[in-house]
PDB file of C-alpha atoms and ligand atoms in Angstrom:
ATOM      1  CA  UNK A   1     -19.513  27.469  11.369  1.00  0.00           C
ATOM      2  CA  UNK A   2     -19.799  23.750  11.841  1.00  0.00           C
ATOM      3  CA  UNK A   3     -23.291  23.040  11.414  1.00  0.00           C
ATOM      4  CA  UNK A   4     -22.647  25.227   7.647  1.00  0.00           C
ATOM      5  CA  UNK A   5     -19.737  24.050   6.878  1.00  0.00           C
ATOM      6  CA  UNK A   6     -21.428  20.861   7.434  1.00  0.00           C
ATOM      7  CA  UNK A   7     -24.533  21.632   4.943  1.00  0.00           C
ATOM      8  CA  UNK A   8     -21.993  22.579   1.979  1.00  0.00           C
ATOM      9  CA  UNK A   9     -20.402  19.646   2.085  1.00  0.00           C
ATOM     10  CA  UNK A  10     -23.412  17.870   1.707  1.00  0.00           C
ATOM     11  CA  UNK A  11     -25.316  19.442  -0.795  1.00  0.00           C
ATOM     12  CA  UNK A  12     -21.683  19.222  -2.479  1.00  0.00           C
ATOM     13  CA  UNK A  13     -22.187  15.395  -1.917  1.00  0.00           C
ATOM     14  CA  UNK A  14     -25.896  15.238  -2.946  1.00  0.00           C
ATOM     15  CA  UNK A  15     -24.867  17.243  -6.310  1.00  0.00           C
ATOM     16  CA  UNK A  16     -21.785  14.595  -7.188  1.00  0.00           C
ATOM     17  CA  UNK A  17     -24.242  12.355  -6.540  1.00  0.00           C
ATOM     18  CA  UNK A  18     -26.951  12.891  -8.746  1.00  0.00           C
ATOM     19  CA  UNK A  19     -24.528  14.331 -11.776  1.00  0.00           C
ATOM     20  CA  UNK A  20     -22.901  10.629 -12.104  1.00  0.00           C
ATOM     21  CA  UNK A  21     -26.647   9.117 -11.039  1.00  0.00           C
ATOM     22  CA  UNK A  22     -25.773   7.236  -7.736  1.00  0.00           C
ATOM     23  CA  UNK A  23     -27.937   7.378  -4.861  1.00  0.00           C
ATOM     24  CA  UNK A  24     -27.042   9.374  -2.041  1.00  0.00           C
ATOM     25  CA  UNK A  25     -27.386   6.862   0.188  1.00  0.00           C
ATOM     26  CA  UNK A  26     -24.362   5.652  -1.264  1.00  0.00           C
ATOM     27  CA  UNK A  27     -21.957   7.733   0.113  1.00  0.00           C
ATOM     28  CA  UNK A  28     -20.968   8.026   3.292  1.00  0.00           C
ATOM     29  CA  UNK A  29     -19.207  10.970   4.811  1.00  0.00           C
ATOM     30  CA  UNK A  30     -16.278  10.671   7.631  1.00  0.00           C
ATOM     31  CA  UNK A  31     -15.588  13.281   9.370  1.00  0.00           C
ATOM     32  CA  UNK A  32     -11.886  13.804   9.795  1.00  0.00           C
ATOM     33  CA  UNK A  33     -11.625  15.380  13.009  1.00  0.00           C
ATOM     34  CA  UNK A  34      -7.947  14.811  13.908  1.00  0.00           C
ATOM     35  CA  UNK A  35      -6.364  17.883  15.790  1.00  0.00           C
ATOM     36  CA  UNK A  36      -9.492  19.266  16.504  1.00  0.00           C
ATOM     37  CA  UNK A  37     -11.098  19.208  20.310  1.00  0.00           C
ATOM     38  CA  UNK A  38     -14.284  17.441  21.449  1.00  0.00           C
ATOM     39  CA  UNK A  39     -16.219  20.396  21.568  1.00  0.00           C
ATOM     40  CA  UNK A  40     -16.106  20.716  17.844  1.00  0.00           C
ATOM     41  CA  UNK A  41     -16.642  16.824  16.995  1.00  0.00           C
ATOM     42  CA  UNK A  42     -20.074  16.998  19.263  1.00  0.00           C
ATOM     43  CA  UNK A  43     -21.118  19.700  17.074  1.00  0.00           C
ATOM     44  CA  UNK A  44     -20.319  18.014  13.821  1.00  0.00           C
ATOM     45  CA  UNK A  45     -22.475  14.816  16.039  1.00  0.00           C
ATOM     46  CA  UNK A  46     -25.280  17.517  16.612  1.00  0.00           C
ATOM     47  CA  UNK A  47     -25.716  18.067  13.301  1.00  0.00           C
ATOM     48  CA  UNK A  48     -26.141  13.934  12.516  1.00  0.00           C
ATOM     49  CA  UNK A  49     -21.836  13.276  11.957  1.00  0.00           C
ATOM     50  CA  UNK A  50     -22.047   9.402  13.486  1.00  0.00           C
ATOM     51  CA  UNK A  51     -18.377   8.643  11.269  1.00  0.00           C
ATOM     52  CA  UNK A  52     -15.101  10.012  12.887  1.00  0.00           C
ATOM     53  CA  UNK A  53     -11.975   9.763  11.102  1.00  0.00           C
ATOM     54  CA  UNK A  54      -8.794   9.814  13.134  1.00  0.00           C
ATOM     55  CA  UNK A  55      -4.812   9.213  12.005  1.00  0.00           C
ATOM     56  CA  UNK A  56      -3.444   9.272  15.806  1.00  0.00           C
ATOM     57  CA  UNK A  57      -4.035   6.374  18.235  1.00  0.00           C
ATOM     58  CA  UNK A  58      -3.928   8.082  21.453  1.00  0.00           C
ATOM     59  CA  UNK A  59      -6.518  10.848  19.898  1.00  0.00           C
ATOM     60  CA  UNK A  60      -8.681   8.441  19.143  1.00  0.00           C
ATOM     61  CA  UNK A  61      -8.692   6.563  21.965  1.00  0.00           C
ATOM     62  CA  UNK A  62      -9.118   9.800  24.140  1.00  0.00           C
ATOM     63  CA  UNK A  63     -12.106  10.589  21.696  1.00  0.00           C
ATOM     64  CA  UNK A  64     -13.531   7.691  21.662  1.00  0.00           C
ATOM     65  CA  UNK A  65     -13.750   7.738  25.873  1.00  0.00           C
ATOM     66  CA  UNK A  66     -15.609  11.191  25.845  1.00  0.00           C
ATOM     67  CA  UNK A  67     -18.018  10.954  22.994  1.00  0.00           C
ATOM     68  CA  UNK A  68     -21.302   9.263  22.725  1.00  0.00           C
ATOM     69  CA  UNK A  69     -20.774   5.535  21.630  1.00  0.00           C
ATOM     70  CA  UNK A  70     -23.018   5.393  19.048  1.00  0.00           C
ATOM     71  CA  UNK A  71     -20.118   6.817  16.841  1.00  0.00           C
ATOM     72  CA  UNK A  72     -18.308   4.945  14.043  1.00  0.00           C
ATOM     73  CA  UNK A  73     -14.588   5.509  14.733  1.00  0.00           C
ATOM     74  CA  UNK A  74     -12.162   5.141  11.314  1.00  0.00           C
ATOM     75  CA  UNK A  75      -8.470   4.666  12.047  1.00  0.00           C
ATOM     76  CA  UNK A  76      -7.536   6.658   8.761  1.00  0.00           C
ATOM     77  CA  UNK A  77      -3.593   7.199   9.627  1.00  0.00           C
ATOM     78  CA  UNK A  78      -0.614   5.387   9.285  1.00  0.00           C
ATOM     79  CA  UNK A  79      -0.815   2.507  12.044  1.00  0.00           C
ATOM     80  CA  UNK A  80       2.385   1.136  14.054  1.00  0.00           C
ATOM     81  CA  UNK A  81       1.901  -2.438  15.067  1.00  0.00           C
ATOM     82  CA  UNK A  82       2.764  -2.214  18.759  1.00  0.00           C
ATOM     83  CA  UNK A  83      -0.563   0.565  19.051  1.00  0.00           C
ATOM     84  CA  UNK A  84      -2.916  -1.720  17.231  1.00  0.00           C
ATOM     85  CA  UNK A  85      -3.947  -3.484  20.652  1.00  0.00           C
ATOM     86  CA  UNK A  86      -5.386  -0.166  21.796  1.00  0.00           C
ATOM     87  CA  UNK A  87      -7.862   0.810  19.248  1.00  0.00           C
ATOM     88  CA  UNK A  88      -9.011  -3.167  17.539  1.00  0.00           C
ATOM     89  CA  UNK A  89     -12.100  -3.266  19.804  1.00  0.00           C
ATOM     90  CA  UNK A  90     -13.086   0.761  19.206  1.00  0.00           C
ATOM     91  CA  UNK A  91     -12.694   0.854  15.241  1.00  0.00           C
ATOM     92  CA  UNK A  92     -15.287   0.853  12.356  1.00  0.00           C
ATOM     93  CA  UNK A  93     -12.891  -0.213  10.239  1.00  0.00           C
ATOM     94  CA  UNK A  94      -9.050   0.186   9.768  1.00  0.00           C
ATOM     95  CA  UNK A  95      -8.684   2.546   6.326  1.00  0.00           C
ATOM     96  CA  UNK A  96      -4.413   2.166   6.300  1.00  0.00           C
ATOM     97  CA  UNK A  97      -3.364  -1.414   6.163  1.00  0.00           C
ATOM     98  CA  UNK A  98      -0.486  -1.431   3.755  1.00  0.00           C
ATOM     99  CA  UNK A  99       1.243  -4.329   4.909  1.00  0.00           C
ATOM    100  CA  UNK A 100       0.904  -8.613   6.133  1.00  0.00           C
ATOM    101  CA  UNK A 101       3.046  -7.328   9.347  1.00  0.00           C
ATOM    102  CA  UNK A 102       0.417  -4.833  10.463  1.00  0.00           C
ATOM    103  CA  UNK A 103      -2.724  -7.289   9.306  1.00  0.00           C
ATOM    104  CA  UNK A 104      -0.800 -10.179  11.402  1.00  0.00           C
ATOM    105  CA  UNK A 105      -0.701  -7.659  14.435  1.00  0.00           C
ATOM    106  CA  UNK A 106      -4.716  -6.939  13.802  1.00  0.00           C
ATOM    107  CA  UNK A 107      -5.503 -10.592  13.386  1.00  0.00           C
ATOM    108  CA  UNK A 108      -3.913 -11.791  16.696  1.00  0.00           C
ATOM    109  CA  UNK A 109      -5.382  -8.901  18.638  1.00  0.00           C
ATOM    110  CA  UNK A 110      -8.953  -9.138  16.924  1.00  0.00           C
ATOM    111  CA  UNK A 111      -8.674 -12.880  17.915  1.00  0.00           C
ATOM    112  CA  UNK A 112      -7.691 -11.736  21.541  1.00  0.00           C
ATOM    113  CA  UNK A 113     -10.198  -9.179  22.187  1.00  0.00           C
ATOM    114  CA  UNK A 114     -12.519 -11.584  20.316  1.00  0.00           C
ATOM    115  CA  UNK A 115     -13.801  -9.143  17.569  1.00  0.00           C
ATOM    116  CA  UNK A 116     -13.632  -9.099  14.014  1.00  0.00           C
ATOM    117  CA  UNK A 117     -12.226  -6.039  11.976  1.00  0.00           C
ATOM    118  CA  UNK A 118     -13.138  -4.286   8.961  1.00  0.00           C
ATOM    119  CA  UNK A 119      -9.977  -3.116   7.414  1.00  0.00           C
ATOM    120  CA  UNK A 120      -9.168  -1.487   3.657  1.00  0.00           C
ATOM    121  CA  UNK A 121      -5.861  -1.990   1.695  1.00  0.00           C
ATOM    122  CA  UNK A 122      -4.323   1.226   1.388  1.00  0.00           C
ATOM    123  CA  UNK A 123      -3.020   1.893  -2.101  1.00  0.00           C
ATOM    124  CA  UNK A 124      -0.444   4.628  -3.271  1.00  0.00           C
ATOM    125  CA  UNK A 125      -2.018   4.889  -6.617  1.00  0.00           C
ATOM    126  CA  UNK A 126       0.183   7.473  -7.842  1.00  0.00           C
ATOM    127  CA  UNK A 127       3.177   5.886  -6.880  1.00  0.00           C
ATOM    128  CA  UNK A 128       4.472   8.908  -4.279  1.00  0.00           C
ATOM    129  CA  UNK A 129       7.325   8.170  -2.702  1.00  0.00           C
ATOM    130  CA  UNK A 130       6.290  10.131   0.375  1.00  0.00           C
ATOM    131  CA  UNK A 131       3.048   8.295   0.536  1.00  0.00           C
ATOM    132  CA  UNK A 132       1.786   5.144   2.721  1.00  0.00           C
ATOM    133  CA  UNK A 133       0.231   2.382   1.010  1.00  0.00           C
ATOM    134  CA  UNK A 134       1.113  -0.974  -1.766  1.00  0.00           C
ATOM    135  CA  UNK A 135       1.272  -0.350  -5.235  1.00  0.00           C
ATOM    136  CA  UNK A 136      -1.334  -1.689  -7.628  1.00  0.00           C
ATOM    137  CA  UNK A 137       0.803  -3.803  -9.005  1.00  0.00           C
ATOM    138  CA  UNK A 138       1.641  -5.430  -5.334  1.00  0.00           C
ATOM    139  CA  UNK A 139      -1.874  -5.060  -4.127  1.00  0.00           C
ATOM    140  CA  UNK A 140      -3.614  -8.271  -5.560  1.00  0.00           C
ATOM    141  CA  UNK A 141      -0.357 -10.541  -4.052  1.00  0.00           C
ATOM    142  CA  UNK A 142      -1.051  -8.630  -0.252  1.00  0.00           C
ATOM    143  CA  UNK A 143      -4.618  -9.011  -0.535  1.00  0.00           C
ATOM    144  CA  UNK A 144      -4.236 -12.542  -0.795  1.00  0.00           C
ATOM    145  CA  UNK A 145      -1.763 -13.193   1.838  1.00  0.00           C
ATOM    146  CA  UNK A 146      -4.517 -11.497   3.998  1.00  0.00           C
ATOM    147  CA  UNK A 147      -7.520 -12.830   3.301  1.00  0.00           C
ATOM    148  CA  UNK A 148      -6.735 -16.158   5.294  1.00  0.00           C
ATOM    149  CA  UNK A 149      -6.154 -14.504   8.524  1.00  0.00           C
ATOM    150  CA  UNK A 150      -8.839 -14.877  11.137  1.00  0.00           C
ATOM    151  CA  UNK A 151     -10.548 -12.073  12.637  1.00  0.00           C
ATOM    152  CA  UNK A 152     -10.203  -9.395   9.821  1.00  0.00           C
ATOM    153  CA  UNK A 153     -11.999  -8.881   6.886  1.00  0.00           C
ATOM    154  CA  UNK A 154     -11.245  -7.218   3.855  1.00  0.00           C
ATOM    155  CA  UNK A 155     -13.827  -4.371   2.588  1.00  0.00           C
ATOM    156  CA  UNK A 156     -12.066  -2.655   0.412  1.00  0.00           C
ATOM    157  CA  UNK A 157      -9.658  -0.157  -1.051  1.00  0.00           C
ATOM    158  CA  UNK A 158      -8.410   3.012   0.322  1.00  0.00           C
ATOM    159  CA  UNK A 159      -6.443   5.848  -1.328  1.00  0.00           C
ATOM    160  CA  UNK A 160      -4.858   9.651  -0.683  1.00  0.00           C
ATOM    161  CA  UNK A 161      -4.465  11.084  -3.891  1.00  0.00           C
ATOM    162  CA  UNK A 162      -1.716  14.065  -4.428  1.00  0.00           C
ATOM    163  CA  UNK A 163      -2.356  17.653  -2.951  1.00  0.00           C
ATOM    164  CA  UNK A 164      -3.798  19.210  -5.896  1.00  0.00           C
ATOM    165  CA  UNK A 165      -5.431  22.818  -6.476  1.00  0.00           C
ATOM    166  CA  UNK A 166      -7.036  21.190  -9.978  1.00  0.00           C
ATOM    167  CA  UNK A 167      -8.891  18.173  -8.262  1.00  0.00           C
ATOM    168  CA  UNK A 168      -9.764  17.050 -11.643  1.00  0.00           C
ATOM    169  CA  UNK A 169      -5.923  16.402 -11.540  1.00  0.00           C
ATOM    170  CA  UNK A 170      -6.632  13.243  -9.706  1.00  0.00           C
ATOM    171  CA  UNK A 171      -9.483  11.999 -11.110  1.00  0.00           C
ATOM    172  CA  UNK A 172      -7.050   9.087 -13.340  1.00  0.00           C
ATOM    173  CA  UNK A 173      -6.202   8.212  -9.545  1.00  0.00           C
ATOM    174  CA  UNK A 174      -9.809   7.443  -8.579  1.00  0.00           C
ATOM    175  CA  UNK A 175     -10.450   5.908 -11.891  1.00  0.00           C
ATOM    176  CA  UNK A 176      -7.307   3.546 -11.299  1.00  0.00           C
ATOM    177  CA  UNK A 177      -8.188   2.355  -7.655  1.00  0.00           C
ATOM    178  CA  UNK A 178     -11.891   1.779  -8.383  1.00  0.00           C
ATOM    179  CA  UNK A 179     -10.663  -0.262 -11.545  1.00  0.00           C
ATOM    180  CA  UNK A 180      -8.370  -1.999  -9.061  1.00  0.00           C
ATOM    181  CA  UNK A 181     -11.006  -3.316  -6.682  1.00  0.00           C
ATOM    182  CA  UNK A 182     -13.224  -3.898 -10.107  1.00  0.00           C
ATOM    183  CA  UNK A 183     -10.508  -6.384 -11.060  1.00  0.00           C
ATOM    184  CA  UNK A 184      -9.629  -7.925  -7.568  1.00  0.00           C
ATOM    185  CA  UNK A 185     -13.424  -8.305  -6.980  1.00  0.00           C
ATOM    186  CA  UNK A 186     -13.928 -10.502 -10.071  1.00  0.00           C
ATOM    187  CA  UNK A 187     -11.360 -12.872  -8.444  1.00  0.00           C
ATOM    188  CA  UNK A 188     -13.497 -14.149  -6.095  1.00  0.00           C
ATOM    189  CA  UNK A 189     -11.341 -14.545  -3.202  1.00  0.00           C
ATOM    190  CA  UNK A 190     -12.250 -16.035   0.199  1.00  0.00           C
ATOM    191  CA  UNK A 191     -12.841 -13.706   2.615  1.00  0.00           C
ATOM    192  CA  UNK A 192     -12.258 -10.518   0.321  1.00  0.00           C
ATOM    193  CA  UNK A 193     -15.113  -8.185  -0.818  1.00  0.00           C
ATOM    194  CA  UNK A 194     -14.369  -4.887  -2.870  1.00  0.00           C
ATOM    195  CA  UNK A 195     -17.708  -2.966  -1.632  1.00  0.00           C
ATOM    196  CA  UNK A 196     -15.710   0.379   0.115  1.00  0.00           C
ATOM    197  CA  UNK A 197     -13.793   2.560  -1.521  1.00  0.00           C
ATOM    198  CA  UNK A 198     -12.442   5.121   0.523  1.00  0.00           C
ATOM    199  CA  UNK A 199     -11.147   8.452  -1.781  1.00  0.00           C
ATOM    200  CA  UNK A 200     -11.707  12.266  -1.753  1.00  0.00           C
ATOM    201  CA  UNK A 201     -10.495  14.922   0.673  1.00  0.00           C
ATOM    202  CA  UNK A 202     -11.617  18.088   0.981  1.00  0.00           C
ATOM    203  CA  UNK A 203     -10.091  19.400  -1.945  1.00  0.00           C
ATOM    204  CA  UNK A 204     -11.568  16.385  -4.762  1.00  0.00           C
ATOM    205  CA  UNK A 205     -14.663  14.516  -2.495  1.00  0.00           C
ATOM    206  CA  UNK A 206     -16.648  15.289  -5.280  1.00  0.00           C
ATOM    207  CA  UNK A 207     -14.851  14.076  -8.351  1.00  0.00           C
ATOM    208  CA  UNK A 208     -13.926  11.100  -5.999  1.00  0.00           C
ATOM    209  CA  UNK A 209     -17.837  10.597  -5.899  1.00  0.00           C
ATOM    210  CA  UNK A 210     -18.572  10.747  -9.298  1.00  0.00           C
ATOM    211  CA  UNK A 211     -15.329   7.992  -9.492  1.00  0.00           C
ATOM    212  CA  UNK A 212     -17.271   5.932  -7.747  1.00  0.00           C
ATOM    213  CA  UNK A 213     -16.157   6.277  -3.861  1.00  0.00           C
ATOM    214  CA  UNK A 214     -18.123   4.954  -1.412  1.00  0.00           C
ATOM    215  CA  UNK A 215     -16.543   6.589   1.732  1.00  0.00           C
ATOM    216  CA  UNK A 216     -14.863  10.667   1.426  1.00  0.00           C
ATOM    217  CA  UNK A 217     -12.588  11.928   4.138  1.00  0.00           C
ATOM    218  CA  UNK A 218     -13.717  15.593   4.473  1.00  0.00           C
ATOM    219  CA  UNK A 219     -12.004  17.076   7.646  1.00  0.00           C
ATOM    220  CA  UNK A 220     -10.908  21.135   6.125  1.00  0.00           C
ATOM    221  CA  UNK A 221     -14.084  21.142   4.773  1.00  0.00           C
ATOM    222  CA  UNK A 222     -16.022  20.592   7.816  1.00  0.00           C
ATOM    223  CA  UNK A 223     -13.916  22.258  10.817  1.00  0.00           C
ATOM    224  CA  UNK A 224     -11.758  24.089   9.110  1.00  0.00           C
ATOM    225  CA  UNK A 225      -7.914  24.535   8.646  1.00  0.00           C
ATOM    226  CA  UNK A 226      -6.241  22.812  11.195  1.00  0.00           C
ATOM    227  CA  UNK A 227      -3.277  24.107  13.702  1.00  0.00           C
ATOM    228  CA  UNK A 228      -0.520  21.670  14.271  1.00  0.00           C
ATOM    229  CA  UNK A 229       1.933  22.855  16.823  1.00  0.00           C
ATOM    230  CA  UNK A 230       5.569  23.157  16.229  1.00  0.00           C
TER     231      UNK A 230
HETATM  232  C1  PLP B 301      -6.356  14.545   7.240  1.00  0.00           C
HETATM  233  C2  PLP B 301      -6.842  13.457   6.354  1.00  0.00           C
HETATM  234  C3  PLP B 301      -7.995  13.620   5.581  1.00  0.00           C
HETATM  235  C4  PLP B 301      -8.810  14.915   5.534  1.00  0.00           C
HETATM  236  O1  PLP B 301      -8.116  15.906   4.867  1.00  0.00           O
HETATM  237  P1  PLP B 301      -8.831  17.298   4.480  1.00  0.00           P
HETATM  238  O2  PLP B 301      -8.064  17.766   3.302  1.00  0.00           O
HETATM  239  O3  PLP B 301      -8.689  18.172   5.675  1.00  0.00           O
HETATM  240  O4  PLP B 301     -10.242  17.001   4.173  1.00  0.00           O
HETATM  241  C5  PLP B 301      -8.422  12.551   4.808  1.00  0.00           C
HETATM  242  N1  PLP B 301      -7.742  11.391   4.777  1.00  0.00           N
HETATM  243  C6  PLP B 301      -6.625  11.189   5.514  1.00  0.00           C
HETATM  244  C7  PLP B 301      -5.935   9.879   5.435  1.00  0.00           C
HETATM  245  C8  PLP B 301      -6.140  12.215   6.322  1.00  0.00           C
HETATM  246  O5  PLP B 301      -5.023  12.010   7.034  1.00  0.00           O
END
């Protein structure tokens, strides 16, 4: 089902690709994986998966222990300060940083373990109250603020656009956050580049794509729906 699943999305990527004329190469797929047991993940690393995407620390963590290590782990979930410690040395990059308290927390415990981390602002483009992230309006101010802290640097711009049947619905979104790192690029700041953009879920990876994202989240789309316990 995997190994499939797997192919669809890909071709699915390949054909976003060449409709809006990017190279394929320039999209790389992360394989959400949260909720779902090893088993499954080495299968979706069978068929070439080598990015993970988790949004729970301890999953992660016990992940990361089990499978190969030539896996890119992506901390893709909300992130509480006092759980950064446990995952700064075992991330890719850090997709959710929505605030200078949590890039603080990264910066003295990538200075600790003596690393430096890859980490993307996370942006509530459509302004949804139940949603994680800075506004664009706030964005350019927090960016700033973070860019002179040692041991992190900034990549990029992350997003999770509404639930939508009509993913077409959120194509303004992905417009609006690649126009946002378009704009905080041509500031030049220290320490700050704008080359990741992290947008599209199952539902919208390939109007994301053809928006210009460098990095999709696909987890449905690859194992399936997932089963959260009560
Ligand atoms: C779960 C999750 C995804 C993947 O969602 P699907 O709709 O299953 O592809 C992507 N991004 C984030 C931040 C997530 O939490």
């Amino acid at each position: 089902m995997i190994r499939e699943n797997l192919k669809d999305v890909r071709n699915e990527i390949n054909k976003a690709c060449t409709l809006s004329g990017r190279d394929e190469k320039s999209v790389e797929l992360i394989a959400v994986s949260k909720t779902k047991p090893v088993s499954e993940l080495m299968e979706a690393y069978e068929c070439g998966c080598r990015l993970f995407g988790e949004n729970k620390v301890q999953e992660l963590v016990d992940k990361y222990e089990q499978m190969p290590k030539d896996i890119k782990w992506h901390m893709i979930g909300h992130l509480q300060r006092n759980k950064v410690k446990y995952i700064v040395d075992k991330v890719a990059m850090i997709h959710s940083v929505d605030s200078l308290r949590l890039a603080e927390e990264i910066s003295k415990e990538a200075l600790k373990h003596q690393v430096t981390v890859d980490i993307l602002i996370e942006i509530n483009v459509a302004c949804e109250e139940s949603k994680f992230g800075v506004t664009v309006a706030d964005a350019e101010a927090l960016i700033r603020e973070i860019a002179v802290l040692p041991g992190i640097r900034i990549r990029g711009l992350m997003t999770v656009a509404p639930y939508t049947e009509n993913a077409e619905e959120n194509r303004p979104y992905f417009e609006s956050l690649r126009q946002l790192s378009v704009d905080i690029n041509a500031k030049n700041i220290d320490n700050v580049n704008m080359n990741v953009l992290s947008m599209g879920m199952t539902g919208d990876y390939a109007v994301a794509i053809m928006e210009g994202a460098t990095h999709v989240r696909v987890g449905t789309g690859i194992f399936g729906e997932r089963q959260y316990a009560l």
